[in-house]
GROMACS .gro file of C-alpha atoms in nm:
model
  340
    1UNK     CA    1  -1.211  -0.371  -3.094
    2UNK     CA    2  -1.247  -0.571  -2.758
    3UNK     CA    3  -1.499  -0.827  -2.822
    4UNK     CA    4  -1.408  -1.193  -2.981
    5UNK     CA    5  -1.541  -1.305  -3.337
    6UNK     CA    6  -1.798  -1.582  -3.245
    7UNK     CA    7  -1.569  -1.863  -3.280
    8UNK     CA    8  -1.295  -1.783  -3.071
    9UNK     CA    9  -1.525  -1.666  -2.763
   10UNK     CA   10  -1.696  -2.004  -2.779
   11UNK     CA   11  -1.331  -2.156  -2.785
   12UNK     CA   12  -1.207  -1.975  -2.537
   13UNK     CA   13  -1.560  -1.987  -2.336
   14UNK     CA   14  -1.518  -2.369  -2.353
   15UNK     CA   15  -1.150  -2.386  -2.231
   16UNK     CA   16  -1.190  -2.121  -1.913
   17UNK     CA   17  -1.532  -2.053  -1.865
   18UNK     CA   18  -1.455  -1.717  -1.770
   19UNK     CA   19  -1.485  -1.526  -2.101
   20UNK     CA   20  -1.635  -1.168  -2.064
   21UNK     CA   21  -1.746  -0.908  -2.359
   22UNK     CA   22  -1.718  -0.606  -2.191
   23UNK     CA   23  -1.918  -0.435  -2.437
   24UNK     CA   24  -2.246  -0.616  -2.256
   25UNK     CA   25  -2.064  -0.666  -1.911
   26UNK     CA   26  -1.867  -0.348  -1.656
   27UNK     CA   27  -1.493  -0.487  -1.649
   28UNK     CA   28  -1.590  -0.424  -1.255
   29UNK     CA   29  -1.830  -0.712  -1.281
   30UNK     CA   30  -1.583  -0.927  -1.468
   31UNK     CA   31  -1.331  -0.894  -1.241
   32UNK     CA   32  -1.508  -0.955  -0.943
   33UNK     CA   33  -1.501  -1.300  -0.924
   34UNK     CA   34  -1.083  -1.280  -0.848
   35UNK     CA   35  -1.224  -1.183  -0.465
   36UNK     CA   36  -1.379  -1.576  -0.453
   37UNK     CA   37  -1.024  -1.667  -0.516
   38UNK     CA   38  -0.821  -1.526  -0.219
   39UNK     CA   39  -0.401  -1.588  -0.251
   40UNK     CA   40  -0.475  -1.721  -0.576
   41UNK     CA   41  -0.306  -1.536  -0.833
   42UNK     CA   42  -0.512  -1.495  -1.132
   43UNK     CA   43  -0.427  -1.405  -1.492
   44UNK     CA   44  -0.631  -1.179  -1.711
   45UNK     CA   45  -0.628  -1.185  -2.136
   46UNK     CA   46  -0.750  -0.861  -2.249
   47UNK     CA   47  -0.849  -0.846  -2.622
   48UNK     CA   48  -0.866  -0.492  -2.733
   49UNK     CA   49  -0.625  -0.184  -2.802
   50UNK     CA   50  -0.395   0.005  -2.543
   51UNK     CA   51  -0.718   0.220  -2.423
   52UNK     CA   52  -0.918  -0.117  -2.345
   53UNK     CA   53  -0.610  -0.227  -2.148
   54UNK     CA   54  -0.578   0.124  -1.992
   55UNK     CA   55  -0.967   0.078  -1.868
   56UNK     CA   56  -0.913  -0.231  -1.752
   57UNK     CA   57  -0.608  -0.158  -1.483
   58UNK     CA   58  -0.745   0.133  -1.388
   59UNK     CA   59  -1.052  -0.120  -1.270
   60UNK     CA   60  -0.801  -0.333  -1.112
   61UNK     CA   61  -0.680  -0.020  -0.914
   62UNK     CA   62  -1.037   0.085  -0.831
   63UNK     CA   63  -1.105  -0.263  -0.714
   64UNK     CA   64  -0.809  -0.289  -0.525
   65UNK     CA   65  -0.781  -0.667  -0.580
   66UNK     CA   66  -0.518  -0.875  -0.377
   67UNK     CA   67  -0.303  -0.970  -0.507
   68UNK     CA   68  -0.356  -0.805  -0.852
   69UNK     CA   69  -0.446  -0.931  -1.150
   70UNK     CA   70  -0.132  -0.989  -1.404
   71UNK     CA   71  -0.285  -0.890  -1.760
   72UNK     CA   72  -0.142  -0.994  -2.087
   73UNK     CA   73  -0.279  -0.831  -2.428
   74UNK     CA   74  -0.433  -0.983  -2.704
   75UNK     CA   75  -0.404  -0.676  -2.930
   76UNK     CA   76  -0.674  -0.582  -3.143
   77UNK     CA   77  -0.685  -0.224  -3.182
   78UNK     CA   78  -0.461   0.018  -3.363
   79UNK     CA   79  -0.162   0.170  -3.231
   80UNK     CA   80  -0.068  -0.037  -2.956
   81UNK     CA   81   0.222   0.075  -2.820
   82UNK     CA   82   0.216  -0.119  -2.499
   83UNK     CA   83   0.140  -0.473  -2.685
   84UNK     CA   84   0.463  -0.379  -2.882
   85UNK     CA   85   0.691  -0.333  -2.551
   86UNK     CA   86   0.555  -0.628  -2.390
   87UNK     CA   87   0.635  -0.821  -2.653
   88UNK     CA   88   0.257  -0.868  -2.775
   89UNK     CA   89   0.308  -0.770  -3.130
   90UNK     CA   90   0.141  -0.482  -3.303
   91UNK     CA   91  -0.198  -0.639  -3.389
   92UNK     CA   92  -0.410  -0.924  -3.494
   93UNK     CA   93  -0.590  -0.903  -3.849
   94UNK     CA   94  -0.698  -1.218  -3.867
   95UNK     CA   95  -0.781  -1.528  -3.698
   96UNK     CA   96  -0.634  -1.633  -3.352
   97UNK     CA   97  -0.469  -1.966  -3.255
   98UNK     CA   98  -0.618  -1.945  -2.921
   99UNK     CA   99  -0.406  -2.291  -2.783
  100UNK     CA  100  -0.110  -2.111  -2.892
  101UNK     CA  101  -0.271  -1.762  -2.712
  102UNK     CA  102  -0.328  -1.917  -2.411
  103UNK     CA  103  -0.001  -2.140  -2.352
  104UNK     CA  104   0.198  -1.826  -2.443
  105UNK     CA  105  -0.017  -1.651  -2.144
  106UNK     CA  106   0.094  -1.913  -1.933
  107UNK     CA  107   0.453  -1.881  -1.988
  108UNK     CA  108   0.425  -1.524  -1.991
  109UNK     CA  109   0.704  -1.378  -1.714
  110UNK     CA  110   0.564  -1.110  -1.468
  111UNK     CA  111   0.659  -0.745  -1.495
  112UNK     CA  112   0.571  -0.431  -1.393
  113UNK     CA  113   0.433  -0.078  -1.548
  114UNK     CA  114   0.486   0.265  -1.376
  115UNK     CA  115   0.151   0.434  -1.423
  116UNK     CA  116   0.166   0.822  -1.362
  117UNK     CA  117  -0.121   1.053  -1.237
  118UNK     CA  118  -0.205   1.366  -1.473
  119UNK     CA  119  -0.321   1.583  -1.267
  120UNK     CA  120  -0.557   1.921  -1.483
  121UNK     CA  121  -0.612   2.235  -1.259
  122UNK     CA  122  -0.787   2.533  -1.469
  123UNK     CA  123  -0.666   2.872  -1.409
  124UNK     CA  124  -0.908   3.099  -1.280
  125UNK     CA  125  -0.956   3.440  -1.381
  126UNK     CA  126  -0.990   3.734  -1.197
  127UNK     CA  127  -1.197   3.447  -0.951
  128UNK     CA  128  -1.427   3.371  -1.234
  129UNK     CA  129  -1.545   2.945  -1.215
  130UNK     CA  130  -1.457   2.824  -1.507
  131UNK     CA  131  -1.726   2.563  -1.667
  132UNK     CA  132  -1.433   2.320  -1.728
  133UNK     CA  133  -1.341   2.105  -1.400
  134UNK     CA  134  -1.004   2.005  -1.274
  135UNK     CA  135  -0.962   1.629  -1.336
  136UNK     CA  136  -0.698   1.346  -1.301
  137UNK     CA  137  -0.630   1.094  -1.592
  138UNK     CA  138  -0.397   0.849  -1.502
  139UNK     CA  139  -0.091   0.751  -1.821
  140UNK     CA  140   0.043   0.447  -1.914
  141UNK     CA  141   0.197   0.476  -2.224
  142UNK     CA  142   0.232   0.858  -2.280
  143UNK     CA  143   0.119   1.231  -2.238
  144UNK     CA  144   0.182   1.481  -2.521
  145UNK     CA  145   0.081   1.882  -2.585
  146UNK     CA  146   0.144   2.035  -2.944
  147UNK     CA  147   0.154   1.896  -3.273
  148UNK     CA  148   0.169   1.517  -3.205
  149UNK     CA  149  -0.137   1.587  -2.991
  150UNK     CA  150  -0.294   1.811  -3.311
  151UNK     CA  151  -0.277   1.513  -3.514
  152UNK     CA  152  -0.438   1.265  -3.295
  153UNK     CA  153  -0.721   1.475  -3.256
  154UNK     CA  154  -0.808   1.534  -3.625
  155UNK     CA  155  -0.820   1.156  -3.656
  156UNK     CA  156  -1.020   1.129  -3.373
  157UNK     CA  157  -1.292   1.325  -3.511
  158UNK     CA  158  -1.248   1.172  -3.821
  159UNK     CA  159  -1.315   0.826  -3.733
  160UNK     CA  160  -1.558   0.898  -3.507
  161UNK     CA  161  -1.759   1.003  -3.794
  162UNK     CA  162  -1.658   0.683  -3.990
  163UNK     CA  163  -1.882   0.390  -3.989
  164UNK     CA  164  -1.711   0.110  -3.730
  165UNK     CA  165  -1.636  -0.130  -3.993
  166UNK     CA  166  -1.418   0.111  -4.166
  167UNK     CA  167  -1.252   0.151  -3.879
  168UNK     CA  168  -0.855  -0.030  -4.022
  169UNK     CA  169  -0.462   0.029  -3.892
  170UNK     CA  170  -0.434   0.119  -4.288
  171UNK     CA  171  -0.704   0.379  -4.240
  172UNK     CA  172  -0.540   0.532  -3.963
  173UNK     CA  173  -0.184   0.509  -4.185
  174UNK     CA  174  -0.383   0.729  -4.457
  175UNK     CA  175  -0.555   0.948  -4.158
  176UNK     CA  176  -0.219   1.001  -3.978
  177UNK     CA  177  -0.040   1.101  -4.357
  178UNK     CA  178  -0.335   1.315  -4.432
  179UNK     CA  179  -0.331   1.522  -4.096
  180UNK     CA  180  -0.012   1.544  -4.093
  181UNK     CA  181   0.075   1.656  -4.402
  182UNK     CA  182  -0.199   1.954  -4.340
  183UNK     CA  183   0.024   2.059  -4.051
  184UNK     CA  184   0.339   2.090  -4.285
  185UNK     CA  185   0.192   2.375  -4.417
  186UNK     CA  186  -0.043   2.511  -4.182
  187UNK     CA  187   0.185   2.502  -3.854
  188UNK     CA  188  -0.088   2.493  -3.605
  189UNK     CA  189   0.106   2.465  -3.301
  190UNK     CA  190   0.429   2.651  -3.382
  191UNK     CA  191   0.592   2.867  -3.123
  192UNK     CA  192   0.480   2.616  -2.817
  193UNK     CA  193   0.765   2.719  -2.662
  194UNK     CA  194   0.596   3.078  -2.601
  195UNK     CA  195   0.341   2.977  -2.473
  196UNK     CA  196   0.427   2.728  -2.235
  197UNK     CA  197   0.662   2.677  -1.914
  198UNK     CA  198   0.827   2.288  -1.826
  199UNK     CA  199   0.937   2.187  -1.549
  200UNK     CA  200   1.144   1.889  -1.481
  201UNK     CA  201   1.150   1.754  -1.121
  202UNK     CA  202   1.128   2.157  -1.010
  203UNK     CA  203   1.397   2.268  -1.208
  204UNK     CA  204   1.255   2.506  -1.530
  205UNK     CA  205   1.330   2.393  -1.830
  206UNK     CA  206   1.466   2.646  -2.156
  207UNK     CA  207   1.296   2.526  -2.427
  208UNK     CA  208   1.397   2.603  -2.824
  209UNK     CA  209   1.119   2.666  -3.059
  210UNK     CA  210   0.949   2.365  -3.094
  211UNK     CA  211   0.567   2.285  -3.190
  212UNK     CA  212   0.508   2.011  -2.927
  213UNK     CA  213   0.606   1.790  -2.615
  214UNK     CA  214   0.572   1.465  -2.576
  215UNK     CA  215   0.591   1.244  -2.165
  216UNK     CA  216   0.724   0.910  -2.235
  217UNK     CA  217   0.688   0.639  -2.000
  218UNK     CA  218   0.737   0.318  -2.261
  219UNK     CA  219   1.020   0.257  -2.511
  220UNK     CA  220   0.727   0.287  -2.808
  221UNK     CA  221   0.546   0.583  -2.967
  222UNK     CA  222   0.347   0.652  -3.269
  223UNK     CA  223   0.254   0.278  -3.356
  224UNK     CA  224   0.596   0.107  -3.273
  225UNK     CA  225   0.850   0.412  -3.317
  226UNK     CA  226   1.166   0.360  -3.034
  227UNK     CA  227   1.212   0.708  -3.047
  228UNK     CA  228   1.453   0.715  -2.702
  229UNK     CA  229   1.672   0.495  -2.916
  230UNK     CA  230   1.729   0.704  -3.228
  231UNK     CA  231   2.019   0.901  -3.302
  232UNK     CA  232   2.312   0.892  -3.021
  233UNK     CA  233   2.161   0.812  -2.710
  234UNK     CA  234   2.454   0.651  -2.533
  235UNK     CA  235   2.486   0.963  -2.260
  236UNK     CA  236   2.120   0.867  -2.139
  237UNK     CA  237   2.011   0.558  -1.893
  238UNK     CA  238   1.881   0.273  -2.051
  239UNK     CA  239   1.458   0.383  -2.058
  240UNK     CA  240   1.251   0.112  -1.872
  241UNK     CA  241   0.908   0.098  -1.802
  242UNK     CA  242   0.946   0.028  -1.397
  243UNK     CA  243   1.189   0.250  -1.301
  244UNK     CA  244   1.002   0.514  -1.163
  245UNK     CA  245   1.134   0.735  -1.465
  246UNK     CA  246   0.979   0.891  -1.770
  247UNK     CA  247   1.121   1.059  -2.071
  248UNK     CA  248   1.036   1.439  -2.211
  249UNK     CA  249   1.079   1.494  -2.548
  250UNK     CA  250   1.021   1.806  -2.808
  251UNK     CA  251   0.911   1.787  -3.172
  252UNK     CA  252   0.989   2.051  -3.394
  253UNK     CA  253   0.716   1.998  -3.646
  254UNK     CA  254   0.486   1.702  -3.778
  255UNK     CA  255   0.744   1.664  -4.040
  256UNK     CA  256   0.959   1.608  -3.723
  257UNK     CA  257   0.776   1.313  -3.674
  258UNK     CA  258   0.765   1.180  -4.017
  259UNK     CA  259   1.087   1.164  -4.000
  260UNK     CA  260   1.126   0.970  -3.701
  261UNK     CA  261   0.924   0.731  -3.805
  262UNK     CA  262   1.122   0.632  -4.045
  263UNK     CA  263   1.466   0.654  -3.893
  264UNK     CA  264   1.566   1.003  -4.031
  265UNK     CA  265   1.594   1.211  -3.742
  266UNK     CA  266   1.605   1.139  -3.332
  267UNK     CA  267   1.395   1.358  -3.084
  268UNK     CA  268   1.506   1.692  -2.881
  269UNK     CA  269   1.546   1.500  -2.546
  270UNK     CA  270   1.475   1.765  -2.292
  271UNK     CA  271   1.533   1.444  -2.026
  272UNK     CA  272   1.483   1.210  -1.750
  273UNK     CA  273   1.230   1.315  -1.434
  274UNK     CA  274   1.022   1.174  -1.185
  275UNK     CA  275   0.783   1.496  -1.172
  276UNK     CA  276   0.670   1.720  -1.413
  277UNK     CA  277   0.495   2.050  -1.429
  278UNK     CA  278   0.349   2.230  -1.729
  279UNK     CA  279   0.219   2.580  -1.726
  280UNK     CA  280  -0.057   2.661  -1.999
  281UNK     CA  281  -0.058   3.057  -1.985
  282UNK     CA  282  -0.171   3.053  -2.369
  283UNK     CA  283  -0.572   3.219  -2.376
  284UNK     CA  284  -0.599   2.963  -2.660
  285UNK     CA  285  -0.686   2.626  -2.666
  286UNK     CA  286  -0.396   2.368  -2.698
  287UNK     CA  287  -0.453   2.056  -2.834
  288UNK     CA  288  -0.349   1.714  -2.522
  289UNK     CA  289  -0.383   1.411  -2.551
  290UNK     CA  290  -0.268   1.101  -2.261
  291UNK     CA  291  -0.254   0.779  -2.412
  292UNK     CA  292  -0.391   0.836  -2.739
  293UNK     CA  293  -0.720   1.014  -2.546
  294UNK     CA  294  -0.734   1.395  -2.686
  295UNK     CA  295  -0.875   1.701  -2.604
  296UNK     CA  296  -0.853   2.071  -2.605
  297UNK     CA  297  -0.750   2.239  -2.307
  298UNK     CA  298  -0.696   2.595  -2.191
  299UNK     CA  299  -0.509   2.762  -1.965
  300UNK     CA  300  -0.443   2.518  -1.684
  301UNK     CA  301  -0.136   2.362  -1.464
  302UNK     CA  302  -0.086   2.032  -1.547
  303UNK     CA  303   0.134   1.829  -1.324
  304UNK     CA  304   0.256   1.446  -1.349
  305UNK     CA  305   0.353   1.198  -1.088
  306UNK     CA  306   0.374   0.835  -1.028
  307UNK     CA  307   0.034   0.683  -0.921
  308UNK     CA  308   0.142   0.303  -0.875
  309UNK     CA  309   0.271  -0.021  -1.106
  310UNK     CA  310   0.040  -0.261  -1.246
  311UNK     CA  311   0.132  -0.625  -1.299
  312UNK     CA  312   0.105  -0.707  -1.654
  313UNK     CA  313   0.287  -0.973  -1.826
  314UNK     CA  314   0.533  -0.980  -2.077
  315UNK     CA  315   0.594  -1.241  -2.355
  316UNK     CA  316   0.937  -1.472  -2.309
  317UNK     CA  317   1.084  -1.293  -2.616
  318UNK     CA  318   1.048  -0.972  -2.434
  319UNK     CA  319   1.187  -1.120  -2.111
  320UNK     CA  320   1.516  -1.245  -2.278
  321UNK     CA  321   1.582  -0.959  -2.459
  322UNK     CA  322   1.514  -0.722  -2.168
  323UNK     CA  323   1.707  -0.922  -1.906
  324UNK     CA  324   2.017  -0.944  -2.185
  325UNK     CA  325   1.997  -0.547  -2.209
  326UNK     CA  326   1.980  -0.473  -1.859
  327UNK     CA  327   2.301  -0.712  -1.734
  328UNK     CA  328   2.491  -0.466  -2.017
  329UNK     CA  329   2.412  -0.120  -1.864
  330UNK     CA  330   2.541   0.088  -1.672
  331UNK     CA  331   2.385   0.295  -1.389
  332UNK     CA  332   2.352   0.660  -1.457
  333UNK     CA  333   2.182   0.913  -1.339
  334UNK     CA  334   1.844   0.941  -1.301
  335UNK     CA  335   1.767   1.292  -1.439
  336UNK     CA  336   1.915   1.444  -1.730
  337UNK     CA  337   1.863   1.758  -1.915
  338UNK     CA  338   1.966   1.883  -2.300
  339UNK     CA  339   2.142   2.183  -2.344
  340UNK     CA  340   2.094   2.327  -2.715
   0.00000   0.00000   0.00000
């Protein structure tokens, strides 16, 4: 959701003036009015889930404001991965102290967040033009191909055939169980590893049998799971989300990921890269998905690299606690690989 109940909006209306729904107004309109304000630099509340935030840096990058807009996240949505790492919180249910909003805005501390470029060529057949087009999406939070990717799709069609006021983070708890669970037995995606080729900053990658992969660029996944934490992961660098660095991981079943999410199990890390290429020679249709966005997508080279950071702006909790961690590690290497 990315509008304001009523109340707040007038609230907030009457404290900044400068209170746009973007559900009546382009966020290119909105943000606009930063160019009447040169070397000032301006701060931007967005009230909505990851893929409102997502929509509204990439408008930022198409505007190419100077300096950039730092964005903080009122999170409203589901999911919300990035609210989580920036120290956001998972959600609001209810209402909104919106003095308390705003002065923790102010506080806020600058940071910044590698986004990546996801780059979609179709293969071409014997010349043939294939009705799909290549395309570039641009990730912030993740990229994933396989059964993490299966699941996110079935409740994508599902609640797009929902009414929007059913629309709940416990509805998407029940969707997420009930998808999931189907894939226990049905094993959609099994085999990936046949049908597939990974490579990590050129080098190709041996993969065990696994049913999906999964591009990490923040230290949350799957509504709040710090998956590059579980299990022993001493032998890795610490995972931050401006280092130029993402994390590729494998999932050997929805189960798998059940099982993570409660602290059970820790991911196949496959490693640490600043490049990736994946080769789709499977004639079927794979289920993909970039930051909780998916599709269906044939065979097709899909490459990643880093686009640019965006300034956001992280809560002082998050600014403590990340400082504190980063004065205690040690540098390592910047790409790693598993061997199994």
């Amino acid at each position: 959701m990315d509008i304001f109940f009523r109340p707040q909006r007038r609230c907030l209306h009457n404290l900044l003036r400068r209170v746009v729904n973007i559900a009546g107004v382009s966020p290119e309109s909105a943000l606009r009015w930063c160019n009447f304000l040169p070397g000032v630099q301006c701060r931007a509340l967005v009230a909505g889930g990851d893929g409102t935030v997502g929509w509204i840096l990439e408008t930022i990058e198409k505007l190419d404001l100077k300096p950039p807009p730092q964005v903080a996240v009122l999170s409203l949505g589901t999911g919300n991965d990035l609210s989580r790492v920036l120290g956001w919180g998972p959600g609001h249910t209810g209402e909104v102290n919106v003095t308390e909003m705003l002065t923790a805005v102010a506080r806020a501390v600058p940071v910044k967040l590698d986004r990546w470029t996801v780059s979609l060529k179709q293969r071409r057949n014997f010349g043939i033009h294939l009705t799909h087009p290549d395309k570039k999406l641009t990730m912030s939070n993740y990229f994933s191909i396989g059964v993490d990717a299966s699941v996110t799709l079935s409740m994508h069609n599902s609640r797009q055939s929902l009414p929007r006021g059913l629309s709940s983070r416990l509805l998407t708890k029940l969707l997420f169980f009930t998808f999931g669970t189907k894939d226990v037995l049905e094993h959609a995606c099994k085999d990936l590893q046949d049908k597939v080729e990974l490579f990590l900053d050129g080098k190709k990658i041996d993969l065990p049998p696994l049913e999906g992969i999964v591009v990490l660029n923040i230290p949350s996944w799957g509504g709040g799971v710090k998956v590059w934490q579980l299990g022993d992961a001493s032998s890795w660098p610490e995972q931050r989300i401006d280092d130029g660095l993402f994390e590729v991981f494998g999932l050997y079943s929805s189960f798998h990921i059940a099982q993570m999410q409660v602290g059970m199990s820790e991911p196949f890390r496959i490693g640490q890269g600043r490049e990736l290429s994946l080769r789709i020679f499977h004639k079927g249709r794979l289920p993909m998905q970039v930051d909780g966005e998916p599709w269906e997508q044939g065979p097709a080279t899909i490459n990643i690299q880093r686009k640019c950071q965006a300034s956001m702006l992280a809560s002082t909790d998050y600014a403590d606690e990340t400082s504190s961690s980063s004065s205690s590690s040690d540098e390592k290497d910047s790409t790693q690989e598993t061997d199994f």
